[in-house]
Tab-separated table of C-alpha atoms in Angstrom:
chain	number	residue	atom	x	y	z
A	1	UNK	CA	-0.250	-0.103	-0.263
A	2	UNK	CA	1.839	3.540	-0.634
A	3	UNK	CA	0.289	6.452	0.352
A	4	UNK	CA	1.083	9.932	-1.445
A	5	UNK	CA	2.243	12.846	1.076
A	6	UNK	CA	0.815	16.040	-0.010
A	7	UNK	CA	3.362	18.842	-1.720
A	8	UNK	CA	6.865	16.602	-1.141
A	9	UNK	CA	8.133	14.138	-3.252
A	10	UNK	CA	8.270	11.218	-1.556
A	11	UNK	CA	6.154	8.035	-1.724
A	12	UNK	CA	6.639	5.278	1.339
A	13	UNK	CA	5.892	1.715	1.262
A	14	UNK	CA	3.909	1.416	4.441
A	15	UNK	CA	3.492	-2.109	4.319
A	16	UNK	CA	6.977	-3.376	4.512
A	17	UNK	CA	8.937	-3.628	7.463
A	18	UNK	CA	11.015	-0.995	6.730
A	19	UNK	CA	10.318	2.045	5.116
A	20	UNK	CA	11.564	2.842	1.282
A	21	UNK	CA	11.919	6.306	-0.204
A	22	UNK	CA	10.677	6.341	-4.323
A	23	UNK	CA	11.521	9.637	-5.444
A	24	UNK	CA	8.349	10.695	-8.123
A	25	UNK	CA	7.730	14.435	-9.749
A	26	UNK	CA	5.816	16.791	-8.421
A	27	UNK	CA	2.415	16.595	-9.904
A	28	UNK	CA	1.643	20.167	-9.847
A	29	UNK	CA	-2.376	21.702	-11.049
A	30	UNK	CA	-2.503	21.651	-14.413
A	31	UNK	CA	-1.354	24.885	-16.208
A	32	UNK	CA	-4.891	25.713	-18.118
A	33	UNK	CA	-3.723	28.679	-20.401
A	34	UNK	CA	-2.671	26.100	-22.785
A	35	UNK	CA	-6.211	25.504	-23.249
A	36	UNK	CA	-7.279	28.914	-24.404
A	37	UNK	CA	-8.124	29.436	-27.878
A	38	UNK	CA	-5.128	30.193	-29.126
A	39	UNK	CA	-6.582	32.137	-32.733
A	40	UNK	CA	-6.875	35.538	-33.890
A	41	UNK	CA	-9.283	37.801	-32.059
A	42	UNK	CA	-12.590	37.827	-33.696
A	43	UNK	CA	-13.652	41.822	-33.411
A	44	UNK	CA	-17.040	42.187	-34.340
A	45	UNK	CA	-19.210	45.453	-34.889
A	46	UNK	CA	-22.640	45.384	-32.607
A	47	UNK	CA	-24.894	48.365	-33.813
A	48	UNK	CA	-27.350	48.660	-31.265
A	49	UNK	CA	-30.443	50.567	-31.226
A	50	UNK	CA	-30.790	53.174	-28.379
A	51	UNK	CA	-33.374	55.708	-27.348
A	52	UNK	CA	-35.061	56.798	-24.328
A	53	UNK	CA	-38.551	58.213	-23.679
A	54	UNK	CA	-37.794	61.055	-21.684
A	55	UNK	CA	-37.532	64.876	-21.400
A	56	UNK	CA	-34.172	65.826	-21.237
A	57	UNK	CA	-33.854	69.611	-20.602
A	58	UNK	CA	-30.142	69.948	-22.636
A	59	UNK	CA	-31.423	67.365	-25.241
A	60	UNK	CA	-35.202	67.890	-25.762
A	61	UNK	CA	-35.489	66.468	-29.653
A	62	UNK	CA	-32.997	63.991	-29.480
A	63	UNK	CA	-33.678	61.055	-31.843
A	64	UNK	CA	-32.906	57.235	-31.358
A	65	UNK	CA	-29.914	56.950	-32.990
A	66	UNK	CA	-27.592	53.422	-33.748
A	67	UNK	CA	-24.221	53.002	-31.128
A	68	UNK	CA	-21.384	50.942	-32.120
A	69	UNK	CA	-19.948	48.283	-29.917
A	70	UNK	CA	-16.389	46.278	-30.729
A	71	UNK	CA	-16.364	42.668	-29.506
A	72	UNK	CA	-14.335	39.968	-29.354
A	73	UNK	CA	-16.644	37.068	-30.066
A	74	UNK	CA	-14.088	34.662	-28.674
A	75	UNK	CA	-14.455	36.536	-25.294
A	76	UNK	CA	-18.540	35.657	-24.879
A	77	UNK	CA	-21.437	33.059	-26.033
A	78	UNK	CA	-22.401	32.251	-29.843
A	79	UNK	CA	-25.408	34.145	-29.417
A	80	UNK	CA	-26.823	37.416	-29.532
A	81	UNK	CA	-28.184	37.433	-26.061
A	82	UNK	CA	-24.453	36.884	-24.983
A	83	UNK	CA	-23.200	39.638	-26.592
A	84	UNK	CA	-26.025	41.689	-25.244
A	85	UNK	CA	-25.342	40.915	-21.769
A	86	UNK	CA	-21.110	41.517	-22.189
A	87	UNK	CA	-22.142	44.768	-23.737
A	88	UNK	CA	-24.256	45.377	-20.549
A	89	UNK	CA	-22.057	44.075	-17.858
A	90	UNK	CA	-18.473	45.283	-19.054
A	91	UNK	CA	-18.806	48.388	-21.645
A	92	UNK	CA	-22.474	50.144	-21.182
A	93	UNK	CA	-24.145	49.389	-18.171
A	94	UNK	CA	-27.351	51.764	-19.434
A	95	UNK	CA	-27.995	49.446	-22.172
A	96	UNK	CA	-31.539	48.057	-21.845
A	97	UNK	CA	-32.787	44.691	-23.168
A	98	UNK	CA	-35.126	41.778	-21.776
A	99	UNK	CA	-34.240	38.398	-21.195
A	100	UNK	CA	-35.247	35.511	-19.104
A	101	UNK	CA	-35.751	31.593	-19.817
A	102	UNK	CA	-31.876	31.754	-22.595
A	103	UNK	CA	-33.686	28.584	-23.723
A	104	UNK	CA	-36.333	30.068	-26.650
A	105	UNK	CA	-39.346	29.477	-24.240
A	106	UNK	CA	-40.752	32.666	-22.965
A	107	UNK	CA	-39.920	35.237	-26.389
A	108	UNK	CA	-38.559	38.149	-23.605
A	109	UNK	CA	-35.573	38.574	-25.598
A	110	UNK	CA	-37.261	39.084	-28.957
A	111	UNK	CA	-35.882	41.722	-30.836
A	112	UNK	CA	-35.497	42.646	-34.568
A	113	UNK	CA	-31.525	40.914	-35.392
A	114	UNK	CA	-30.067	42.084	-38.903
A	115	UNK	CA	-33.612	42.647	-40.183
A	116	UNK	CA	-35.547	39.319	-39.047
A	117	UNK	CA	-37.388	39.222	-35.975
A	118	UNK	CA	-36.461	36.392	-33.524
A	119	UNK	CA	-35.519	35.609	-29.987
A	120	UNK	CA	-31.954	36.824	-29.074
A	121	UNK	CA	-31.325	33.707	-27.197
A	122	UNK	CA	-31.488	31.289	-29.891
A	123	UNK	CA	-30.136	33.414	-32.476
A	124	UNK	CA	-26.324	32.781	-33.245
A	125	UNK	CA	-23.887	35.591	-34.454
A	126	UNK	CA	-22.372	34.904	-37.777
A	127	UNK	CA	-18.212	35.016	-38.274
A	128	UNK	CA	-18.412	37.560	-40.892
A	129	UNK	CA	-17.109	40.786	-41.297
A	130	UNK	CA	-20.303	42.835	-41.384
A	131	UNK	CA	-21.628	44.579	-38.738
A	132	UNK	CA	-24.869	43.217	-36.722
A	133	UNK	CA	-27.380	45.501	-36.357
A	134	UNK	CA	-30.308	44.857	-33.398
A	135	UNK	CA	-33.430	47.060	-33.007
A	136	UNK	CA	-36.408	46.601	-31.140
A	137	UNK	CA	-39.481	44.805	-32.805
A	138	UNK	CA	-40.988	46.909	-35.116
A	139	UNK	CA	-44.612	48.326	-34.625
A	140	UNK	CA	-44.286	48.556	-31.295
A	141	UNK	CA	-43.843	51.488	-28.966
A	142	UNK	CA	-40.435	52.061	-27.254
A	143	UNK	CA	-39.757	52.336	-23.838
A	144	UNK	CA	-36.295	52.587	-23.893
A	145	UNK	CA	-33.691	50.999	-26.263
A	146	UNK	CA	-34.416	47.558	-26.973
A	147	UNK	CA	-37.845	47.397	-24.705
A	148	UNK	CA	-40.443	47.150	-26.268
A	149	UNK	CA	-44.311	47.995	-24.448
A	150	UNK	CA	-45.984	44.856	-24.324
A	151	UNK	CA	-48.862	46.262	-22.526
A	152	UNK	CA	-51.194	46.170	-25.681
A	153	UNK	CA	-49.703	42.176	-26.022
A	154	UNK	CA	-50.509	41.347	-22.207
A	155	UNK	CA	-53.749	42.688	-22.724
A	156	UNK	CA	-54.697	40.561	-25.906
A	157	UNK	CA	-53.979	37.121	-23.518
């Protein structure tokens, strides 16, 4: 029977009458750096519709606009919702959007992505160089940024 003493290089045979020492190389924790993707960065421009309905005395007639963010796709998940969460957490905490189940069931993250009404949680980001354009759902009142007013929708249920 062998027993390995932690943080040492000695293994002792505890079954023999006389203990024998055997030198064994240290087993350190593996270096996880080699597991990281060593590919080139995949920078993608994300253009997001920005607007808030409020009265600002300094900018009374501010119009909606598209704000560009540059994101390395190697540093986030493959879905549009992952990119939005990364932007909100790391670049712009004022960005507003809805999310809930992250499984394509609830519809909270519905928005217009590259001209198609879809769910951000199930929409994959393509690797092309063209910017990804994200707008709120069309034909709905916008509360802020990508958050539409679902009041009429809920009243019809």
